[in-house]
Amino acid sequence: MKVDIIGGGPGGLYFAILAKKAWPAMHITVYERNRADDTFGFGVVFSDETLETFEKYDPESYRAITANFAYWDDIEIHFKGTVHRIGGNGFCGCARVTLLKLLHERARQLGVELKFQTEIDPAALRDADLVVAADGINSRIRAQHADVFRPETDLRPNKFAWMGSTRPFDAFTFFFRETEHGIFIAHCYQYEPGQSTWVMETDPETFARAGLDKLDEQQSAKFLEGVFAKELAGHKLTVNRSLWRNFPTIRCESWTHDSIVLIGDAKATAHFSIGSGTKLAMEDAIALFNAFKATVGAAGKFTQPAHTKEYVKRALAHYETERRLEVEKTQHSADVSLVWFEQVRRFWDMDPRRFAFGLMTRSKAITYDNLALRAPEFVSELDKLVADDVRQQGFDVDTVKPAVPMFQPLRLRGMTLANRVVVSPMDQYSAVDGMPTDWHLVHLGSRATGGAGLIFTEMVCVSADARITLGCTGLYTDAQEAAYKRIADFVHANSAAKFCLQLGHAGRKGASRLMWEGMDQPLQEGGWPVISASPIPYYPNSQVPREMTRADMDKVIADFVQAAERGARAGFDMIEMHAAHGYLLASFISPLTNRRADEYGGSLENRLRFPLEVFHALRNVWPDEKPMAVRISATEREEGGLTGDDAVQVARAFAEAGVDLIDVSTGQTTPDAEPIYGRMFQTPFSDQIRNDAGIATMCVGAITSADQVNTIIAAGRADLVALARPHLVDPFFTMKAAAWYRATDIHCPPQYLPGRDQIFRNSVRDRADLTELRRKAKPKGHAAAGWKQAAE
Ligand SMILES: Cc1cc2nc3c(=O)[nH]c(=O)nc-3n(C[C@H](O)[C@H](O)[C@H](O)COP(=O)(O)OP(=O)(O)OC[C@H]3O[C@@H](n4cnc5c(N)ncnc54)[C@H](O)[C@@H]3O)c2cc1C
Ligand SMILES: Cc1cc2nc3c(=O)[nH]c(=O)nc-3n(C[C@H](O)[C@H](O)[C@H](O)COP(=O)(O)O)c2cc1C
C-alpha cells in the first residue's frame, strides 16, 4: 500500500511513524515544502494526559519527547498586582523545531521516506492508495476540494501574535496588563532552558488605538516590551514570522474524499488558549491509525492487497465517525475559552480571586470540585469571597468556615432563598380544564421538600385561550386559584422553598398538542384561534395567528393582571413573566417573529414596548416586597435573530422597569434555530447579562451536577442556577448535594430526617472514596499540587 503524506508537521509525521511501525511493508512518503530545520513558532505544549497517550502508542518517540521537554505543574495568573499559582495541571513543553527533529529521526529509523523542499500541487496529487492531507491551517488540498470538504472559517475578532523570549518560567503563566490603549494579555510558557513562548493577544479596538496595524514585527515586539516591561524582567522579545493574526476557527463538514483524508489543522483548528494545535494534530494521527487498525482487524495486516481501496474507504469512514465528536467537543471548549479572553473586560473589575477562578474554569474542563481537590486553599478562599459578599448583603453567614457557594442565601426584595438551586418551570401537561390536579400537588410538593431554594410552577396561562395545550394549567378561575393555593400552602407548610408563579400566554404556539403527542404541533381538533405579534405561523402546518390589535393587547394585559392578583392571594412568593421560547411576549421581542409596522414593531425599543406594558401592569399589582423575574430567550441562534448583545439591552430595559431577576434561557422562538448544546450551554448568556448589565440572573440548561452549580456561582456567572430535567428524576438533588458538601443547615421535613441523617453519614465515606479514585485516575504529575497567592 502506497501512502503519501502532504505536510511534515507533527500530524503528518506522527501518522507516518505509527503506520510504518505497525505495517512495515507500507510505502510511506512525507512531502514537506520547507527544509528539515525550518520552523515557525516557538514552543509546543502537551498535558500529562497527552503524554500518557503518546507513551501507549510509541514509547520510543515518547521517551525522546519527554527527555527533551521542560515540565511544569502550575498555572500562574498575574492580575492587578496579584499572583495566583494553582498546581496540579501537569504540562510539558519543547521547541517546535526539537519536536519535529525527534519525529523526523523516529520516522527515518522506521523507514519512512521524508522529502523536504517538495511542494505538492494538490491538482496533481500522485497516484497513492491513501493521501493524508496534513498540510496545515491554510491547506491547499482542503481548498482544492472545498466542494466536498465544505470548510467554514470563523475569523475571531481578537488579534494575536506568537513571540518568544529568554525569560525563564516555572509555570504556565498568564499576564494581564491594562494600558492607555486597552488590555493586553500574554500567554507564556517555557519550552527549553532559557526559551519561552509568548502568545500576545489584544482586542481589535486596543490594537487600532495602539497603532499596531502600522508597526512591523520588530516594532510590535518593541511596543510589547514596553507593555510587559515588568514581566519580561529585562529580557527581550524575539520574533519569528510573528505577524498579528485573527484566529480562524476552521470546521469541515467532511474530512474525507475518495482516498484523501484531512488531519490536524487542515481539518479543524482549536484556539491556542486550550492547549496546542500540535496535540490535536497528533491525536488525529492516532485516530486515523486506530481506524486502519480496526479495519485491518485481528489479522493485523492487509491480507488482500487487491482490496486496498475498500480498506481505505472503510478506514476513512471509521476515522471520521470515531473522531468527529471528540474534535467537536474540543472545538466547543476552545470556543468558550477564546470568548473568555475576548471578553476579558467583562471580568476586569472582579476580585482577583474570582478573576483567577473564572479563568481556570472558563472552558468547563476544570470545575469547583476539581480545583478543590488540587488546590483546596484556593477554593476555600473563593468560598470566603462568596460568603463575604453575602454578608455584605446583610446575612449573618459564617465567613470563616463558610458553606459552599450553592448553599449561600440570596435575597430578592423581601424574599430570602436558603440556597441557589432552583427547580426550573416545567409544564406537566396534566391539567384538566386549566385546573392543576393532584399530579401538580405531588410533583411540586416533592420538589419543594427536596431542598431547592426556589421552585417554579409550570407556565401558568392567563386565560383559556392563552394555553399552549389542553393539558396546561391556568389562573383565570376561582377554582384554579384555590387549587394553586392548596399547593402553595403545602409548599410553605412542609419546606423552606419559596414558590414562584410563572405567568405566560402561548401566543402562536397555542392550541398545540401535549408534549408526548407532538411538541408544538397544532391540535387536529378542539383548537382555538391564536394571536401573535405578526401573522406568522410557527410551523408551516401551524395555525396562522391573528396579528394583535390594541384591544387584544388591553385584554391580554388585563388577563395577566388578574392572574397576578390571584397569584398574590394564592400565596406565591414571586412571579415570573414568561417572555421567552416564542410564546406571545417573546414573539414581540424577536425581530424574526415581529414584522409589525406600528410602534410595537421595528426597533428593539418598539418591540419591547408591549412586553414592558405587561410588566409594568404586573409590577403595579404585585406586592412591593415580592420580587419579579422575566424569562427571556437571550439568543435565537438564528440569522437575523436576537443576540447576546441584544439580550443585554432587553435585560436593561426590564431592570429599569423594576425587574429583580432575569431568567436567562435561549432559543425555541422559531423552529429553525440551530442551538449548540453542551454542558451549561446557556450559561455564557447569563454571564454576559449579569456582568455587562449588572443585573441578577438565573441560568439554566444542561446543568446537571452540584459541582457545576458551585462553579457557576463562585465564578459570578449567575446568582441562581435552575435545573429542569435533572429534577424530573431527582427531587432530592439539593438534599443530596447538602450531604455531599456538609451543608447541615438544609431544611428537611421531620418525616424524612432519618433518610437525611443516613446520607449525611454515608456521604463522608463516599466522598473520601471518590477523592481517592480521582487522585488515582489523575495522569502522573511531576510536582505537588496546591495554590499560592502572592503580591506581584
Ligand atoms: C505562526 C504560527 C505559529 C505557531 N506557533 C505555535 C507554537 O509555538 N506552539 C504551538 O503549539 N503551536 C503553534 N502553532 C499552531 C501549530 O503549529 C499547529 O496547530 C500544529 O502544528 C498543527 O499541526 P499540523 O501537523 O496539522 O500542521 P502544521 O504543523 O501546520 O504542518 C503543516 C505542514 O505542511 C506543510 N505544507 C503545507 N502545504 C504543503 C504542500 N502543498 N506541500 C508540501 N508541504 C506543505 C507546511 O510547510 C507545514 O510544515 C502556530 C501556528 C501558527 C500559524
Ligand atoms: C418537560 C418540560 C417542560 C417544560 N416546561 C416549561 C415551562 O412551562 N416554562 C418554561 O419557561 N420552561 C419550560 N421548560 C424549560 C425548562 O425550564 C428549562 O429551561 C430547560 O429544560 C433546560 O433546562 P435543563 O437542561 O435543566 O432541562 C420545560 C422543560 C421540560 C423538560
PDB file of C-alpha atoms in Angstrom, residues 45-288:
ATOM      1  CA  VAL A  45       2.787  22.186  24.927  1.00  0.00           C
ATOM      2  CA  PHE A  46       1.337  18.833  25.944  1.00  0.00           C
ATOM      3  CA  SER A  47      -0.586  17.850  29.052  1.00  0.00           C
ATOM      4  CA  ASP A  48       0.315  14.864  31.247  1.00  0.00           C
ATOM      5  CA  GLU A  49      -2.696  13.128  29.792  1.00  0.00           C
ATOM      6  CA  THR A  50      -1.495  13.582  26.209  1.00  0.00           C
ATOM      7  CA  LEU A  51       1.963  12.332  27.134  1.00  0.00           C
ATOM      8  CA  GLU A  52       0.420   9.187  28.571  1.00  0.00           C
ATOM      9  CA  THR A  53      -1.321   8.603  25.248  1.00  0.00           C
ATOM     10  CA  PHE A  54       1.947   9.075  23.367  1.00  0.00           C
ATOM     11  CA  GLU A  55       3.631   6.562  25.655  1.00  0.00           C
ATOM     12  CA  LYS A  56       0.999   3.998  24.788  1.00  0.00           C
ATOM     13  CA  TYR A  57       1.298   4.440  21.031  1.00  0.00           C
ATOM     14  CA  ASP A  58       5.016   4.820  20.516  1.00  0.00           C
ATOM     15  CA  PRO A  59       7.215   4.515  23.612  1.00  0.00           C
ATOM     16  CA  GLU A  60      10.344   5.385  21.586  1.00  0.00           C
ATOM     17  CA  SER A  61       9.170   8.837  20.458  1.00  0.00           C
ATOM     18  CA  TYR A  62       7.545   9.343  23.870  1.00  0.00           C
ATOM     19  CA  ARG A  63      10.922   8.812  25.550  1.00  0.00           C
ATOM     20  CA  ALA A  64      12.640  11.172  23.132  1.00  0.00           C
ATOM     21  CA  ILE A  65       9.951  13.800  23.690  1.00  0.00           C
ATOM     22  CA  THR A  66       9.984  13.563  27.485  1.00  0.00           C
ATOM     23  CA  ALA A  67      13.790  13.677  27.580  1.00  0.00           C
ATOM     24  CA  ASN A  68      13.701  16.983  25.721  1.00  0.00           C
ATOM     25  CA  PHE A  69      10.775  18.699  27.349  1.00  0.00           C
ATOM     26  CA  ALA A  70      10.522  21.239  30.124  1.00  0.00           C
ATOM     27  CA  TYR A  71       7.908  20.292  32.738  1.00  0.00           C
ATOM     28  CA  TRP A  72       5.717  22.372  34.915  1.00  0.00           C
ATOM     29  CA  ASP A  73       2.711  21.662  37.023  1.00  0.00           C
ATOM     30  CA  ASP A  74       1.419  25.099  37.869  1.00  0.00           C
ATOM     31  CA  ILE A  75      -0.598  27.816  36.227  1.00  0.00           C
ATOM     32  CA  GLU A  76       0.194  31.338  37.323  1.00  0.00           C
ATOM     33  CA  ILE A  77      -2.201  34.224  36.865  1.00  0.00           C
ATOM     34  CA  HIS A  78      -0.842  37.755  37.192  1.00  0.00           C
ATOM     35  CA  PHE A  79      -3.652  40.256  37.516  1.00  0.00           C
ATOM     36  CA  LYS A  80      -3.689  43.743  39.018  1.00  0.00           C
ATOM     37  CA  GLY A  81      -0.708  43.205  41.278  1.00  0.00           C
ATOM     38  CA  THR A  82      -1.713  39.729  42.482  1.00  0.00           C
ATOM     39  CA  VAL A  83      -0.296  36.358  41.549  1.00  0.00           C
ATOM     40  CA  HIS A  84      -2.335  33.178  41.863  1.00  0.00           C
ATOM     41  CA  ARG A  85      -0.443  29.969  41.414  1.00  0.00           C
ATOM     42  CA  ILE A  86      -2.529  26.829  41.011  1.00  0.00           C
ATOM     43  CA  GLY A  87      -0.942  23.408  40.878  1.00  0.00           C
ATOM     44  CA  GLY A  88      -1.904  20.009  39.586  1.00  0.00           C
ATOM     45  CA  ASN A  89      -2.146  20.921  35.914  1.00  0.00           C
ATOM     46  CA  GLY A  90       0.724  18.874  34.523  1.00  0.00           C
ATOM     47  CA  PHE A  91       2.125  20.258  31.282  1.00  0.00           C
ATOM     48  CA  CYS A  92       5.320  19.986  29.361  1.00  0.00           C
ATOM     49  CA  GLY A  93       6.726  21.985  26.515  1.00  0.00           C
ATOM     50  CA  CYS A  94       9.514  21.870  23.961  1.00  0.00           C
ATOM     51  CA  ALA A  95      10.650  23.814  20.928  1.00  0.00           C
ATOM     52  CA  ARG A  96       8.597  23.002  17.856  1.00  0.00           C
ATOM     53  CA  VAL A  97      11.794  22.525  15.928  1.00  0.00           C
ATOM     54  CA  THR A  98      13.043  19.999  18.520  1.00  0.00           C
ATOM     55  CA  LEU A  99       9.783  18.064  18.368  1.00  0.00           C
ATOM     56  CA  LEU A 100       9.899  17.949  14.574  1.00  0.00           C
ATOM     57  CA  LYS A 101      13.521  16.768  14.608  1.00  0.00           C
ATOM     58  CA  LEU A 102      12.685  13.965  17.043  1.00  0.00           C
ATOM     59  CA  LEU A 103       9.803  12.894  14.862  1.00  0.00           C
ATOM     60  CA  HIS A 104      11.960  13.068  11.703  1.00  0.00           C
ATOM     61  CA  GLU A 105      14.538  10.833  13.334  1.00  0.00           C
ATOM     62  CA  ARG A 106      11.990   8.285  14.532  1.00  0.00           C
ATOM     63  CA  ALA A 107      10.252   8.249  11.137  1.00  0.00           C
ATOM     64  CA  ARG A 108      13.545   7.693   9.289  1.00  0.00           C
ATOM     65  CA  GLN A 109      14.542   4.944  11.698  1.00  0.00           C
ATOM     66  CA  LEU A 110      11.310   3.109  10.828  1.00  0.00           C
ATOM     67  CA  GLY A 111      11.843   3.535   7.087  1.00  0.00           C
ATOM     68  CA  VAL A 112       9.532   6.424   6.265  1.00  0.00           C
ATOM     69  CA  GLU A 113      10.746   8.427   3.294  1.00  0.00           C
ATOM     70  CA  LEU A 114      10.987  12.157   4.081  1.00  0.00           C
ATOM     71  CA  LYS A 115      11.132  14.563   1.150  1.00  0.00           C
ATOM     72  CA  PHE A 116      11.858  18.121   2.158  1.00  0.00           C
ATOM     73  CA  GLN A 117      11.657  21.213  -0.027  1.00  0.00           C
ATOM     74  CA  THR A 118       8.984  19.483  -2.060  1.00  0.00           C
ATOM     75  CA  GLU A 119       5.811  21.452  -2.601  1.00  0.00           C
ATOM     76  CA  ILE A 120       2.908  19.286  -3.648  1.00  0.00           C
ATOM     77  CA  ASP A 121       0.423  20.728  -6.087  1.00  0.00           C
ATOM     78  CA  PRO A 122      -2.975  19.440  -4.931  1.00  0.00           C
ATOM     79  CA  ALA A 123      -4.226  19.470  -8.500  1.00  0.00           C
ATOM     80  CA  ALA A 124      -1.555  16.936  -9.378  1.00  0.00           C
ATOM     81  CA  LEU A 125      -1.712  14.545  -6.425  1.00  0.00           C
ATOM     82  CA  ARG A 126       0.201  11.362  -7.107  1.00  0.00           C
ATOM     83  CA  ASP A 127      -1.370   8.052  -7.581  1.00  0.00           C
ATOM     84  CA  ALA A 128      -1.315   6.830  -3.969  1.00  0.00           C
ATOM     85  CA  ASP A 129      -3.670   4.421  -2.236  1.00  0.00           C
ATOM     86  CA  LEU A 130      -4.014   6.901   0.604  1.00  0.00           C
ATOM     87  CA  VAL A 131      -3.325  10.644   0.666  1.00  0.00           C
ATOM     88  CA  VAL A 132      -3.048  12.156   4.136  1.00  0.00           C
ATOM     89  CA  ALA A 133      -3.596  15.893   3.854  1.00  0.00           C
ATOM     90  CA  ALA A 134      -1.655  17.153   6.881  1.00  0.00           C
ATOM     91  CA  ASP A 135      -0.878  20.426   5.169  1.00  0.00           C
ATOM     92  CA  GLY A 136      -1.853  22.755   7.972  1.00  0.00           C
ATOM     93  CA  ILE A 137      -4.180  25.640   8.572  1.00  0.00           C
ATOM     94  CA  ASN A 138      -4.006  27.010   5.016  1.00  0.00           C
ATOM     95  CA  SER A 139      -4.418  23.554   3.475  1.00  0.00           C
ATOM     96  CA  ARG A 140      -4.363  23.770  -0.306  1.00  0.00           C
ATOM     97  CA  ILE A 141      -5.824  20.269  -0.526  1.00  0.00           C
ATOM     98  CA  ARG A 142      -8.830  21.379   1.530  1.00  0.00           C
ATOM     99  CA  ALA A 143      -9.239  24.372  -0.784  1.00  0.00           C
ATOM    100  CA  GLN A 144      -8.902  22.215  -3.906  1.00  0.00           C
ATOM    101  CA  HIS A 145     -11.833  20.041  -2.822  1.00  0.00           C
ATOM    102  CA  ALA A 146     -13.780  22.699  -0.951  1.00  0.00           C
ATOM    103  CA  ASP A 147     -16.995  21.472  -2.554  1.00  0.00           C
ATOM    104  CA  VAL A 148     -16.572  18.098  -0.812  1.00  0.00           C
ATOM    105  CA  PHE A 149     -14.944  19.123   2.490  1.00  0.00           C
ATOM    106  CA  ARG A 150     -17.192  22.205   2.785  1.00  0.00           C
ATOM    107  CA  PRO A 151     -14.942  24.139   5.150  1.00  0.00           C
ATOM    108  CA  GLU A 152     -16.219  27.035   7.249  1.00  0.00           C
ATOM    109  CA  THR A 153     -13.972  29.652   8.834  1.00  0.00           C
ATOM    110  CA  ASP A 154     -14.949  31.722  11.837  1.00  0.00           C
ATOM    111  CA  LEU A 155     -12.375  34.511  11.969  1.00  0.00           C
ATOM    112  CA  ARG A 156     -12.272  35.691  15.578  1.00  0.00           C
ATOM    113  CA  PRO A 157     -12.042  39.415  16.331  1.00  0.00           C
ATOM    114  CA  ASN A 158      -9.030  39.410  18.685  1.00  0.00           C
ATOM    115  CA  LYS A 159      -5.527  39.911  17.336  1.00  0.00           C
ATOM    116  CA  PHE A 160      -2.715  37.567  18.378  1.00  0.00           C
ATOM    117  CA  ALA A 161       0.969  37.035  17.578  1.00  0.00           C
ATOM    118  CA  TRP A 162       3.416  34.279  18.632  1.00  0.00           C
ATOM    119  CA  MET A 163       6.617  35.696  20.052  1.00  0.00           C
ATOM    120  CA  GLY A 164       9.496  34.355  22.121  1.00  0.00           C
ATOM    121  CA  SER A 165      11.799  35.424  24.905  1.00  0.00           C
ATOM    122  CA  THR A 166      14.648  34.200  27.028  1.00  0.00           C
ATOM    123  CA  ARG A 167      12.775  34.854  30.265  1.00  0.00           C
ATOM    124  CA  PRO A 168      12.511  31.580  32.192  1.00  0.00           C
ATOM    125  CA  PHE A 169       9.193  30.329  33.639  1.00  0.00           C
ATOM    126  CA  ASP A 170       8.382  27.520  36.011  1.00  0.00           C
ATOM    127  CA  ALA A 171       4.635  27.741  35.392  1.00  0.00           C
ATOM    128  CA  PHE A 172       2.238  28.288  32.509  1.00  0.00           C
ATOM    129  CA  THR A 173       1.795  31.999  33.039  1.00  0.00           C
ATOM    130  CA  PHE A 174      -0.893  34.490  32.092  1.00  0.00           C
ATOM    131  CA  PHE A 175      -0.087  38.190  32.296  1.00  0.00           C
ATOM    132  CA  PHE A 176      -2.856  40.773  32.065  1.00  0.00           C
ATOM    133  CA  ARG A 177      -1.939  44.427  31.600  1.00  0.00           C
ATOM    134  CA  GLU A 178      -4.120  47.473  31.126  1.00  0.00           C
ATOM    135  CA  THR A 179      -2.566  50.334  29.150  1.00  0.00           C
ATOM    136  CA  GLU A 180      -3.874  53.691  27.962  1.00  0.00           C
ATOM    137  CA  HIS A 181      -4.949  51.870  24.763  1.00  0.00           C
ATOM    138  CA  GLY A 182      -6.674  48.925  26.396  1.00  0.00           C
ATOM    139  CA  ILE A 183      -5.954  45.440  27.730  1.00  0.00           C
ATOM    140  CA  PHE A 184      -3.082  43.199  26.593  1.00  0.00           C
ATOM    141  CA  ILE A 185      -2.758  39.520  27.504  1.00  0.00           C
ATOM    142  CA  ALA A 186       0.360  37.355  27.306  1.00  0.00           C
ATOM    143  CA  HIS A 187       0.044  33.535  27.411  1.00  0.00           C
ATOM    144  CA  CYS A 188       3.549  32.326  28.320  1.00  0.00           C
ATOM    145  CA  TYR A 189       5.403  29.076  28.874  1.00  0.00           C
ATOM    146  CA  GLN A 190       8.938  27.847  28.820  1.00  0.00           C
ATOM    147  CA  TYR A 191       9.801  25.154  26.291  1.00  0.00           C
ATOM    148  CA  GLU A 192      13.504  24.715  26.903  1.00  0.00           C
ATOM    149  CA  PRO A 193      16.006  26.215  29.302  1.00  0.00           C
ATOM    150  CA  GLY A 194      16.067  29.946  28.704  1.00  0.00           C
ATOM    151  CA  GLN A 195      13.438  29.892  25.920  1.00  0.00           C
ATOM    152  CA  SER A 196       9.801  30.768  26.311  1.00  0.00           C
ATOM    153  CA  THR A 197       6.764  31.258  24.085  1.00  0.00           C
ATOM    154  CA  TRP A 198       4.753  34.459  24.474  1.00  0.00           C
ATOM    155  CA  VAL A 199       1.428  34.462  22.668  1.00  0.00           C
ATOM    156  CA  MET A 200       0.321  38.080  22.688  1.00  0.00           C
ATOM    157  CA  GLU A 201      -3.367  38.889  22.472  1.00  0.00           C
ATOM    158  CA  THR A 202      -5.479  42.028  22.382  1.00  0.00           C
ATOM    159  CA  ASP A 203      -8.896  43.142  21.189  1.00  0.00           C
ATOM    160  CA  PRO A 204      -9.261  44.900  17.810  1.00  0.00           C
ATOM    161  CA  GLU A 205     -10.073  48.311  19.345  1.00  0.00           C
ATOM    162  CA  THR A 206      -6.963  48.274  21.543  1.00  0.00           C
ATOM    163  CA  PHE A 207      -4.933  47.053  18.573  1.00  0.00           C
ATOM    164  CA  ALA A 208      -6.108  50.018  16.482  1.00  0.00           C
ATOM    165  CA  ARG A 209      -5.694  52.577  19.293  1.00  0.00           C
ATOM    166  CA  ALA A 210      -2.130  51.389  19.886  1.00  0.00           C
ATOM    167  CA  GLY A 211      -1.416  51.768  16.132  1.00  0.00           C
ATOM    168  CA  LEU A 212      -0.171  48.169  15.926  1.00  0.00           C
ATOM    169  CA  ASP A 213      -1.536  47.858  12.409  1.00  0.00           C
ATOM    170  CA  LYS A 214       1.171  50.256  11.289  1.00  0.00           C
ATOM    171  CA  LEU A 215       4.056  48.503  13.040  1.00  0.00           C
ATOM    172  CA  ASP A 216       6.174  45.685  11.636  1.00  0.00           C
ATOM    173  CA  GLU A 217       7.164  42.578  13.638  1.00  0.00           C
ATOM    174  CA  GLN A 218      10.184  44.214  15.276  1.00  0.00           C
ATOM    175  CA  GLN A 219       8.319  47.387  16.128  1.00  0.00           C
ATOM    176  CA  SER A 220       5.394  45.381  17.566  1.00  0.00           C
ATOM    177  CA  ALA A 221       7.839  43.449  19.731  1.00  0.00           C
ATOM    178  CA  LYS A 222       9.393  46.711  20.920  1.00  0.00           C
ATOM    179  CA  PHE A 223       5.967  48.092  21.779  1.00  0.00           C
ATOM    180  CA  LEU A 224       5.065  44.945  23.736  1.00  0.00           C
ATOM    181  CA  GLU A 225       8.376  45.043  25.537  1.00  0.00           C
ATOM    182  CA  GLY A 226       7.106  48.344  26.902  1.00  0.00           C
ATOM    183  CA  VAL A 227       3.711  46.911  27.879  1.00  0.00           C
ATOM    184  CA  PHE A 228       5.230  43.870  29.584  1.00  0.00           C
ATOM    185  CA  ALA A 229       8.461  45.539  30.761  1.00  0.00           C
ATOM    186  CA  LYS A 230       7.991  44.397  34.345  1.00  0.00           C
ATOM    187  CA  GLU A 231       7.031  40.868  33.335  1.00  0.00           C
ATOM    188  CA  LEU A 232       9.939  40.496  30.909  1.00  0.00           C
ATOM    189  CA  ALA A 233      12.297  41.479  33.712  1.00  0.00           C
ATOM    190  CA  GLY A 234      14.950  42.805  31.358  1.00  0.00           C
ATOM    191  CA  HIS A 235      14.589  40.053  28.716  1.00  0.00           C
ATOM    192  CA  LYS A 236      13.860  40.920  25.083  1.00  0.00           C
ATOM    193  CA  LEU A 237      11.062  39.598  22.901  1.00  0.00           C
ATOM    194  CA  THR A 238      12.138  37.692  19.811  1.00  0.00           C
ATOM    195  CA  VAL A 239      10.167  37.290  16.604  1.00  0.00           C
ATOM    196  CA  ASN A 240       9.881  34.547  14.009  1.00  0.00           C
ATOM    197  CA  ARG A 241       7.120  35.232  11.490  1.00  0.00           C
ATOM    198  CA  SER A 242       5.365  36.832  14.481  1.00  0.00           C
ATOM    199  CA  LEU A 243       2.697  38.572  12.452  1.00  0.00           C
ATOM    200  CA  TRP A 244      -0.527  39.712  14.055  1.00  0.00           C
ATOM    201  CA  ARG A 245      -3.384  37.464  13.010  1.00  0.00           C
ATOM    202  CA  ASN A 246      -7.014  36.785  13.762  1.00  0.00           C
ATOM    203  CA  PHE A 247      -7.552  33.235  14.925  1.00  0.00           C
ATOM    204  CA  PRO A 248      -9.544  31.230  12.371  1.00  0.00           C
ATOM    205  CA  THR A 249     -11.704  28.500  13.851  1.00  0.00           C
ATOM    206  CA  ILE A 250     -11.989  26.094  10.935  1.00  0.00           C
ATOM    207  CA  ARG A 251     -14.568  23.352  10.671  1.00  0.00           C
ATOM    208  CA  CYS A 252     -15.174  20.999   7.739  1.00  0.00           C
ATOM    209  CA  GLU A 253     -18.431  19.211   7.073  1.00  0.00           C
ATOM    210  CA  SER A 254     -16.499  16.288   5.666  1.00  0.00           C
ATOM    211  CA  TRP A 255     -12.922  15.196   6.336  1.00  0.00           C
ATOM    212  CA  THR A 256     -12.575  12.612   3.615  1.00  0.00           C
ATOM    213  CA  HIS A 257     -12.797  12.485  -0.152  1.00  0.00           C
ATOM    214  CA  ASP A 258     -12.089   9.238  -2.035  1.00  0.00           C
ATOM    215  CA  SER A 259      -8.618   8.259  -0.799  1.00  0.00           C
ATOM    216  CA  ILE A 260      -7.834  11.715   0.679  1.00  0.00           C
ATOM    217  CA  VAL A 261      -8.161  12.387   4.399  1.00  0.00           C
ATOM    218  CA  LEU A 262      -7.686  15.663   6.277  1.00  0.00           C
ATOM    219  CA  ILE A 263      -5.914  15.648   9.631  1.00  0.00           C
ATOM    220  CA  GLY A 264      -4.575  18.305  12.012  1.00  0.00           C
ATOM    221  CA  ASP A 265      -5.080  21.998  11.367  1.00  0.00           C
ATOM    222  CA  ALA A 266      -6.134  21.212   7.803  1.00  0.00           C
ATOM    223  CA  LYS A 267      -9.290  19.589   9.150  1.00  0.00           C
ATOM    224  CA  ALA A 268     -10.143  21.722  12.199  1.00  0.00           C
ATOM    225  CA  THR A 269      -8.478  24.247  14.451  1.00  0.00           C
ATOM    226  CA  ALA A 270      -8.867  24.911  18.152  1.00  0.00           C
ATOM    227  CA  HIS A 271      -7.820  28.136  19.835  1.00  0.00           C
ATOM    228  CA  PHE A 272      -4.334  28.168  21.375  1.00  0.00           C
ATOM    229  CA  SER A 273      -5.726  29.061  24.801  1.00  0.00           C
ATOM    230  CA  ILE A 274      -6.794  25.467  25.487  1.00  0.00           C
ATOM    231  CA  GLY A 275      -3.529  23.834  24.516  1.00  0.00           C
ATOM    232  CA  SER A 276      -1.570  23.363  21.396  1.00  0.00           C
ATOM    233  CA  GLY A 277      -2.869  22.546  17.979  1.00  0.00           C
ATOM    234  CA  THR A 278       0.076  20.180  17.915  1.00  0.00           C
ATOM    235  CA  LYS A 279      -1.610  17.907  20.431  1.00  0.00           C
ATOM    236  CA  LEU A 280      -4.797  17.834  18.361  1.00  0.00           C
ATOM    237  CA  ALA A 281      -2.900  17.085  15.177  1.00  0.00           C
ATOM    238  CA  MET A 282      -1.062  14.185  16.825  1.00  0.00           C
ATOM    239  CA  GLU A 283      -4.285  12.850  18.325  1.00  0.00           C
ATOM    240  CA  ASP A 284      -5.837  12.939  14.845  1.00  0.00           C
ATOM    241  CA  ALA A 285      -2.882  10.875  13.653  1.00  0.00           C
ATOM    242  CA  ILE A 286      -3.619   8.372  16.414  1.00  0.00           C
ATOM    243  CA  ALA A 287      -7.305   8.270  15.494  1.00  0.00           C
ATOM    244  CA  LEU A 288      -6.500   7.673  11.829  1.00  0.00           C
TER     245      LEU A 288
END
